[in-house]
mmCIF file of N, CA and C in Angstrom:
data_model
loop_
_atom_site.group_PDB
_atom_site.id
_atom_site.type_symbol
_atom_site.label_atom_id
_atom_site.label_comp_id
_atom_site.label_asym_id
_atom_site.label_seq_id
_atom_site.Cartn_x
_atom_site.Cartn_y
_atom_site.Cartn_z
ATOM 1 N N UNK A 29 243.197 150.528 -17.328
ATOM 2 C CA UNK A 29 242.248 150.746 -18.535
ATOM 3 C C UNK A 29 240.862 150.651 -17.937
ATOM 4 N N UNK A 30 239.885 151.158 -18.726
ATOM 5 C CA UNK A 30 238.473 151.166 -18.263
ATOM 6 C C UNK A 30 237.719 149.976 -19.018
ATOM 7 N N UNK A 31 237.021 149.316 -18.262
ATOM 8 C CA UNK A 31 236.138 148.127 -18.800
ATOM 9 C C UNK A 31 234.774 148.523 -18.590
ATOM 10 N N UNK A 32 233.981 148.430 -19.619
ATOM 11 C CA UNK A 32 232.483 148.523 -19.583
ATOM 12 C C UNK A 32 231.845 147.297 -20.099
ATOM 13 N N UNK A 33 230.947 146.757 -19.343
ATOM 14 C CA UNK A 33 230.166 145.507 -19.794
ATOM 15 C C UNK A 33 228.657 145.982 -19.911
ATOM 16 N N UNK A 34 228.086 145.837 -21.065
ATOM 17 C CA UNK A 34 226.771 146.255 -21.315
ATOM 18 C C UNK A 34 226.000 145.075 -21.877
ATOM 19 N N UNK A 35 224.730 144.924 -21.342
ATOM 20 C CA UNK A 35 223.767 143.939 -21.821
ATOM 21 C C UNK A 35 222.583 144.711 -22.399
ATOM 22 N N UNK A 36 221.632 144.031 -23.079
ATOM 23 C CA UNK A 36 220.484 144.847 -23.648
ATOM 24 C C UNK A 36 219.646 145.438 -22.507
ATOM 25 N N UNK A 37 219.750 144.887 -21.251
ATOM 26 C CA UNK A 37 218.963 145.370 -20.291
ATOM 27 C C UNK A 37 219.551 146.486 -19.471
ATOM 28 N N UNK A 38 220.955 146.446 -19.349
ATOM 29 C CA UNK A 38 221.602 147.424 -18.338
ATOM 30 C C UNK A 38 223.061 147.407 -18.589
ATOM 31 N N UNK A 39 223.751 148.486 -18.069
ATOM 32 C CA UNK A 39 225.185 148.480 -17.918
ATOM 33 C C UNK A 39 225.469 147.639 -16.745
ATOM 34 N N UNK A 40 226.255 146.591 -16.979
ATOM 35 C CA UNK A 40 226.459 145.650 -15.867
ATOM 36 C C UNK A 40 227.756 145.991 -15.108
ATOM 37 N N UNK A 41 228.736 146.728 -15.677
ATOM 38 C CA UNK A 41 229.939 146.945 -15.015
ATOM 39 C C UNK A 41 230.675 148.044 -15.692
ATOM 40 N N UNK A 42 231.282 149.005 -14.976
ATOM 41 C CA UNK A 42 232.082 150.102 -15.544
ATOM 42 C C UNK A 42 233.071 150.500 -14.472
ATOM 43 N N UNK A 43 234.331 150.247 -14.808
ATOM 44 C CA UNK A 43 235.420 150.558 -13.716
ATOM 45 C C UNK A 43 236.802 150.363 -14.427
ATOM 46 N N UNK A 44 237.828 150.834 -13.585
ATOM 47 C CA UNK A 44 239.116 150.646 -14.014
ATOM 48 C C UNK A 44 239.543 149.201 -13.597
ATOM 49 N N UNK A 45 240.184 148.513 -14.535
ATOM 50 C CA UNK A 45 240.603 147.079 -14.271
ATOM 51 C C UNK A 45 242.052 146.900 -14.651
ATOM 52 N N UNK A 46 242.616 145.793 -14.142
ATOM 53 C CA UNK A 46 243.914 145.415 -14.467
ATOM 54 C C UNK A 46 244.028 144.599 -15.705
ATOM 55 N N UNK A 47 243.070 143.651 -15.864
ATOM 56 C CA UNK A 47 243.011 142.751 -17.058
ATOM 57 C C UNK A 47 241.601 142.261 -17.188
ATOM 58 N N UNK A 48 241.312 141.735 -18.393
ATOM 59 C CA UNK A 48 240.018 141.043 -18.706
ATOM 60 C C UNK A 48 240.348 139.944 -19.576
ATOM 61 N N UNK A 49 239.788 138.709 -19.300
ATOM 62 C CA UNK A 49 239.981 137.524 -20.149
ATOM 63 C C UNK A 49 238.508 137.210 -20.680
ATOM 64 N N UNK A 50 238.573 137.026 -22.089
ATOM 65 C CA UNK A 50 237.285 136.889 -22.782
ATOM 66 C C UNK A 50 237.289 135.659 -23.590
ATOM 67 N N UNK A 51 236.102 135.007 -23.732
ATOM 68 C CA UNK A 51 235.918 133.756 -24.515
ATOM 69 C C UNK A 51 235.738 134.009 -26.010
ATOM 70 N N UNK A 52 236.827 134.130 -26.740
ATOM 71 C CA UNK A 52 236.736 134.442 -28.213
ATOM 72 C C UNK A 52 236.286 133.171 -29.003
ATOM 73 N N UNK A 53 235.883 133.456 -30.229
ATOM 74 C CA UNK A 53 235.482 132.230 -30.967
ATOM 75 C C UNK A 53 236.587 131.285 -31.333
ATOM 76 N N UNK A 54 237.894 131.790 -31.301
ATOM 77 C CA UNK A 54 239.064 130.949 -31.613
ATOM 78 C C UNK A 54 239.805 130.576 -30.304
ATOM 79 N N UNK A 55 239.083 130.828 -29.154
ATOM 80 C CA UNK A 55 239.791 130.428 -27.898
ATOM 81 C C UNK A 55 239.762 131.708 -27.018
ATOM 82 N N UNK A 56 240.053 131.479 -25.774
ATOM 83 C CA UNK A 56 240.124 132.539 -24.677
ATOM 84 C C UNK A 56 241.306 133.481 -24.941
ATOM 85 N N UNK A 57 241.152 134.783 -24.675
ATOM 86 C CA UNK A 57 242.199 135.671 -24.886
ATOM 87 C C UNK A 57 242.076 136.752 -23.790
ATOM 88 N N UNK A 58 243.297 137.378 -23.488
ATOM 89 C CA UNK A 58 243.389 138.328 -22.449
ATOM 90 C C UNK A 58 243.724 139.714 -22.934
ATOM 91 N N UNK A 59 243.179 140.742 -22.398
ATOM 92 C CA UNK A 59 243.558 142.077 -22.744
ATOM 93 C C UNK A 59 244.076 142.812 -21.458
ATOM 94 N N UNK A 60 245.318 143.380 -21.650
ATOM 95 C CA UNK A 60 245.950 144.146 -20.627
ATOM 96 C C UNK A 60 246.038 145.715 -20.955
ATOM 97 N N UNK A 61 246.389 146.427 -19.990
ATOM 98 C CA UNK A 61 246.610 147.868 -20.207
ATOM 99 C C UNK A 61 247.418 148.133 -21.434
ATOM 100 N N UNK A 62 247.028 149.213 -22.235
ATOM 101 C CA UNK A 62 247.634 149.603 -23.436
ATOM 102 C C UNK A 62 247.704 148.541 -24.530
ATOM 103 N N UNK A 63 246.777 147.628 -24.572
ATOM 104 C CA UNK A 63 246.624 146.665 -25.622
ATOM 105 C C UNK A 63 246.358 147.373 -26.935
ATOM 106 N N UNK A 64 246.812 146.820 -28.075
ATOM 107 C CA UNK A 64 246.523 147.307 -29.387
ATOM 108 C C UNK A 64 244.996 147.285 -29.620
ATOM 109 N N UNK A 65 244.558 148.160 -30.466
ATOM 110 C CA UNK A 65 243.094 148.145 -30.762
ATOM 111 C C UNK A 65 242.668 146.774 -31.340
ATOM 112 N N UNK A 66 241.472 146.375 -30.923
ATOM 113 C CA UNK A 66 240.890 144.984 -31.335
ATOM 114 C C UNK A 66 239.486 145.047 -31.353
ATOM 115 N N UNK A 67 238.878 144.308 -32.325
ATOM 116 C CA UNK A 67 237.401 144.082 -32.287
ATOM 117 C C UNK A 67 237.231 142.594 -32.552
ATOM 118 N N UNK A 68 236.388 141.917 -31.707
ATOM 119 C CA UNK A 68 236.287 140.456 -31.795
ATOM 120 C C UNK A 68 234.937 140.045 -31.411
ATOM 121 N N UNK A 69 234.485 138.846 -31.934
ATOM 122 C CA UNK A 69 233.218 138.287 -31.484
ATOM 123 C C UNK A 69 233.478 137.351 -30.454
ATOM 124 N N UNK A 70 232.553 137.255 -29.431
ATOM 125 C CA UNK A 70 232.736 136.365 -28.320
ATOM 126 C C UNK A 70 231.683 135.221 -28.377
ATOM 127 N N UNK A 71 232.031 134.161 -27.807
ATOM 128 C CA UNK A 71 231.124 133.034 -27.750
ATOM 129 C C UNK A 71 230.725 132.712 -26.202
ATOM 130 N N UNK A 72 229.936 131.706 -25.963
ATOM 131 C CA UNK A 72 229.565 131.382 -24.703
ATOM 132 C C UNK A 72 230.614 131.059 -23.841
ATOM 133 N N UNK A 73 230.719 131.605 -22.618
ATOM 134 C CA UNK A 73 231.777 131.349 -21.801
ATOM 135 C C UNK A 73 231.835 132.323 -20.576
ATOM 136 N N UNK A 74 232.993 132.387 -19.988
ATOM 137 C CA UNK A 74 233.315 133.235 -18.866
ATOM 138 C C UNK A 74 234.205 134.493 -19.186
ATOM 139 N N UNK A 75 233.681 135.717 -18.737
ATOM 140 C CA UNK A 75 234.458 136.863 -18.821
ATOM 141 C C UNK A 75 235.124 136.987 -17.411
ATOM 142 N N UNK A 76 236.451 136.993 -17.359
ATOM 143 C CA UNK A 76 237.092 137.025 -16.076
ATOM 144 C C UNK A 76 237.813 138.464 -15.897
ATOM 145 N N UNK A 77 237.407 139.076 -14.875
ATOM 146 C CA UNK A 77 237.894 140.433 -14.568
ATOM 147 C C UNK A 77 238.883 140.494 -13.383
ATOM 148 N N UNK A 78 239.958 141.109 -13.548
ATOM 149 C CA UNK A 78 240.912 141.383 -12.489
ATOM 150 C C UNK A 78 241.031 142.844 -12.309
ATOM 151 N N UNK A 79 240.831 143.317 -10.956
ATOM 152 C CA UNK A 79 240.824 144.739 -10.590
ATOM 153 C C UNK A 79 241.194 144.770 -9.075
ATOM 154 N N UNK A 80 241.626 145.971 -8.660
ATOM 155 C CA UNK A 80 241.973 146.094 -7.337
ATOM 156 C C UNK A 80 240.887 146.484 -6.493
ATOM 157 N N UNK A 81 239.809 146.864 -7.086
ATOM 158 C CA UNK A 81 238.506 147.270 -6.344
ATOM 159 C C UNK A 81 237.276 147.024 -7.238
ATOM 160 N N UNK A 82 236.238 146.400 -6.606
ATOM 161 C CA UNK A 82 234.959 146.118 -7.379
ATOM 162 C C UNK A 82 233.837 146.793 -6.678
ATOM 163 N N UNK A 83 232.943 147.399 -7.433
ATOM 164 C CA UNK A 83 231.695 147.963 -6.910
ATOM 165 C C UNK A 83 230.600 147.640 -7.921
ATOM 166 N N UNK A 84 229.563 146.811 -7.546
ATOM 167 C CA UNK A 84 228.512 146.427 -8.421
ATOM 168 C C UNK A 84 227.262 147.056 -7.922
ATOM 169 N N UNK A 85 226.444 147.448 -9.010
ATOM 170 C CA UNK A 85 225.026 147.862 -8.531
ATOM 171 C C UNK A 85 224.313 146.678 -7.992
ATOM 172 N N UNK A 86 223.478 146.936 -6.989
ATOM 173 C CA UNK A 86 222.750 145.854 -6.377
ATOM 174 C C UNK A 86 221.898 144.937 -7.335
ATOM 175 N N UNK A 87 221.314 145.541 -8.341
ATOM 176 C CA UNK A 87 220.417 144.828 -9.280
ATOM 177 C C UNK A 87 221.224 143.889 -10.304
ATOM 178 N N UNK A 88 222.603 144.076 -10.362
ATOM 179 C CA UNK A 88 223.420 143.266 -11.297
ATOM 180 C C UNK A 88 224.439 142.419 -10.549
ATOM 181 N N UNK A 89 224.626 142.656 -9.253
ATOM 182 C CA UNK A 89 225.694 142.013 -8.463
ATOM 183 C C UNK A 89 225.617 140.440 -8.491
ATOM 184 N N UNK A 90 224.365 139.990 -8.600
ATOM 185 C CA UNK A 90 224.123 138.483 -8.585
ATOM 186 C C UNK A 90 224.608 137.850 -9.822
ATOM 187 N N UNK A 91 224.840 138.598 -10.901
ATOM 188 C CA UNK A 91 225.264 138.043 -12.249
ATOM 189 C C UNK A 91 226.807 137.719 -12.182
ATOM 190 N N UNK A 92 227.506 138.206 -11.167
ATOM 191 C CA UNK A 92 228.935 138.095 -11.090
ATOM 192 C C UNK A 92 229.274 137.062 -10.039
ATOM 193 N N UNK A 93 230.340 136.261 -10.330
ATOM 194 C CA UNK A 93 230.802 135.272 -9.342
ATOM 195 C C UNK A 93 232.215 135.700 -8.887
ATOM 196 N N UNK A 94 232.305 135.760 -7.554
ATOM 197 C CA UNK A 94 233.628 136.096 -6.853
ATOM 198 C C UNK A 94 234.503 134.954 -6.969
ATOM 199 N N UNK A 95 235.723 135.150 -7.431
ATOM 200 C CA UNK A 95 236.733 134.170 -7.417
ATOM 201 C C UNK A 95 237.613 134.403 -6.289
ATOM 202 N N UNK A 96 238.120 135.636 -6.025
ATOM 203 C CA UNK A 96 238.810 136.155 -4.878
ATOM 204 C C UNK A 96 238.633 137.599 -4.817
ATOM 205 N N UNK A 97 239.240 138.410 -3.924
ATOM 206 C CA UNK A 97 239.088 139.768 -3.771
ATOM 207 C C UNK A 97 239.397 140.552 -4.942
ATOM 208 N N UNK A 98 240.352 140.116 -5.830
ATOM 209 C CA UNK A 98 240.660 140.814 -7.017
ATOM 210 C C UNK A 98 240.229 140.263 -8.333
ATOM 211 N N UNK A 99 239.357 139.187 -8.288
ATOM 212 C CA UNK A 99 238.954 138.557 -9.530
ATOM 213 C C UNK A 99 237.444 138.114 -9.432
ATOM 214 N N UNK A 100 236.694 138.509 -10.460
ATOM 215 C CA UNK A 100 235.297 138.090 -10.593
ATOM 216 C C UNK A 100 235.098 137.530 -11.936
ATOM 217 N N UNK A 101 234.004 136.785 -12.140
ATOM 218 C CA UNK A 101 233.711 136.287 -13.539
ATOM 219 C C UNK A 101 232.178 136.444 -13.780
ATOM 220 N N UNK A 102 231.974 136.584 -15.085
ATOM 221 C CA UNK A 102 230.549 136.713 -15.556
ATOM 222 C C UNK A 102 230.359 135.820 -16.738
ATOM 223 N N UNK A 103 229.255 134.956 -16.566
ATOM 224 C CA UNK A 103 228.895 134.066 -17.700
ATOM 225 C C UNK A 103 228.166 134.788 -18.758
ATOM 226 N N UNK A 104 228.507 134.543 -19.989
ATOM 227 C CA UNK A 104 227.839 135.111 -21.135
ATOM 228 C C UNK A 104 227.449 134.103 -22.189
ATOM 229 N N UNK A 105 226.417 134.442 -22.969
ATOM 230 C CA UNK A 105 226.007 133.533 -24.027
ATOM 231 C C UNK A 105 226.688 133.793 -25.341
ATOM 232 N N UNK A 106 226.965 135.185 -25.665
ATOM 233 C CA UNK A 106 227.695 135.611 -26.780
ATOM 234 C C UNK A 106 227.952 137.103 -26.624
ATOM 235 N N UNK A 107 228.656 137.627 -27.595
ATOM 236 C CA UNK A 107 228.852 139.121 -27.500
ATOM 237 C C UNK A 107 230.004 139.629 -28.443
ATOM 238 N N UNK A 108 230.274 140.793 -28.231
ATOM 239 C CA UNK A 108 231.378 141.524 -29.104
ATOM 240 C C UNK A 108 232.168 142.354 -28.089
ATOM 241 N N UNK A 109 233.402 142.590 -28.583
ATOM 242 C CA UNK A 109 234.283 143.327 -27.747
ATOM 243 C C UNK A 109 235.064 144.379 -28.561
ATOM 244 N N UNK A 110 235.234 145.541 -28.103
ATOM 245 C CA UNK A 110 236.115 146.592 -28.838
ATOM 246 C C UNK A 110 237.067 147.117 -27.768
ATOM 247 N N UNK A 111 238.370 147.161 -28.152
ATOM 248 C CA UNK A 111 239.371 147.794 -27.319
ATOM 249 C C UNK A 111 239.943 148.968 -28.114
ATOM 250 N N UNK A 112 239.928 150.087 -27.557
ATOM 251 C CA UNK A 112 240.426 151.317 -28.266
ATOM 252 C C UNK A 112 240.781 152.322 -27.350
ATOM 253 N N UNK A 113 242.004 152.994 -27.371
ATOM 254 C CA UNK A 113 242.371 154.068 -26.484
ATOM 255 C C UNK A 113 242.272 153.710 -25.020
ATOM 256 N N UNK A 114 242.675 152.458 -24.630
ATOM 257 C CA UNK A 114 242.719 152.012 -23.259
ATOM 258 C C UNK A 114 241.353 151.929 -22.691
ATOM 259 N N UNK A 115 240.316 151.705 -23.518
ATOM 260 C CA UNK A 115 238.842 151.485 -23.042
ATOM 261 C C UNK A 115 238.364 150.239 -23.683
ATOM 262 N N UNK A 116 237.825 149.326 -22.900
ATOM 263 C CA UNK A 116 237.324 148.036 -23.388
ATOM 264 C C UNK A 116 235.816 148.081 -23.183
ATOM 265 N N UNK A 117 235.100 147.898 -24.346
ATOM 266 C CA UNK A 117 233.577 147.844 -24.360
ATOM 267 C C UNK A 117 233.278 146.455 -24.748
ATOM 268 N N UNK A 118 232.472 145.750 -23.874
ATOM 269 C CA UNK A 118 231.998 144.427 -24.021
ATOM 270 C C UNK A 118 230.483 144.458 -24.127
ATOM 271 N N UNK A 119 229.866 144.104 -25.289
ATOM 272 C CA UNK A 119 228.444 143.992 -25.412
ATOM 273 C C UNK A 119 228.083 142.490 -25.292
ATOM 274 N N UNK A 120 227.235 142.164 -24.350
ATOM 275 C CA UNK A 120 226.960 140.706 -24.059
ATOM 276 C C UNK A 120 225.492 140.438 -24.093
ATOM 277 N N UNK A 121 225.164 139.150 -24.486
ATOM 278 C CA UNK A 121 223.743 138.621 -24.361
ATOM 279 C C UNK A 121 223.665 137.693 -23.187
#
């Protein structure tokens, strides 16, 4: 599936991923390939991304924390997420 993470300043991430775990208002939840369509509000926490390959633009790479070769995380203050047609769009503050 394709994951895009966008902030008011810039597009932070756009790539094919295996899974993404998000901090929902009712607890953390994970989205995998072919997940049912969903729209949700996010609260302060960590967005955890799993993918086989990562490439970040130099100006945003410092925002991400490497967990291991296939996992990175991003701290957010709040946001929204939409999953539709195997594309996840995350708008973050």
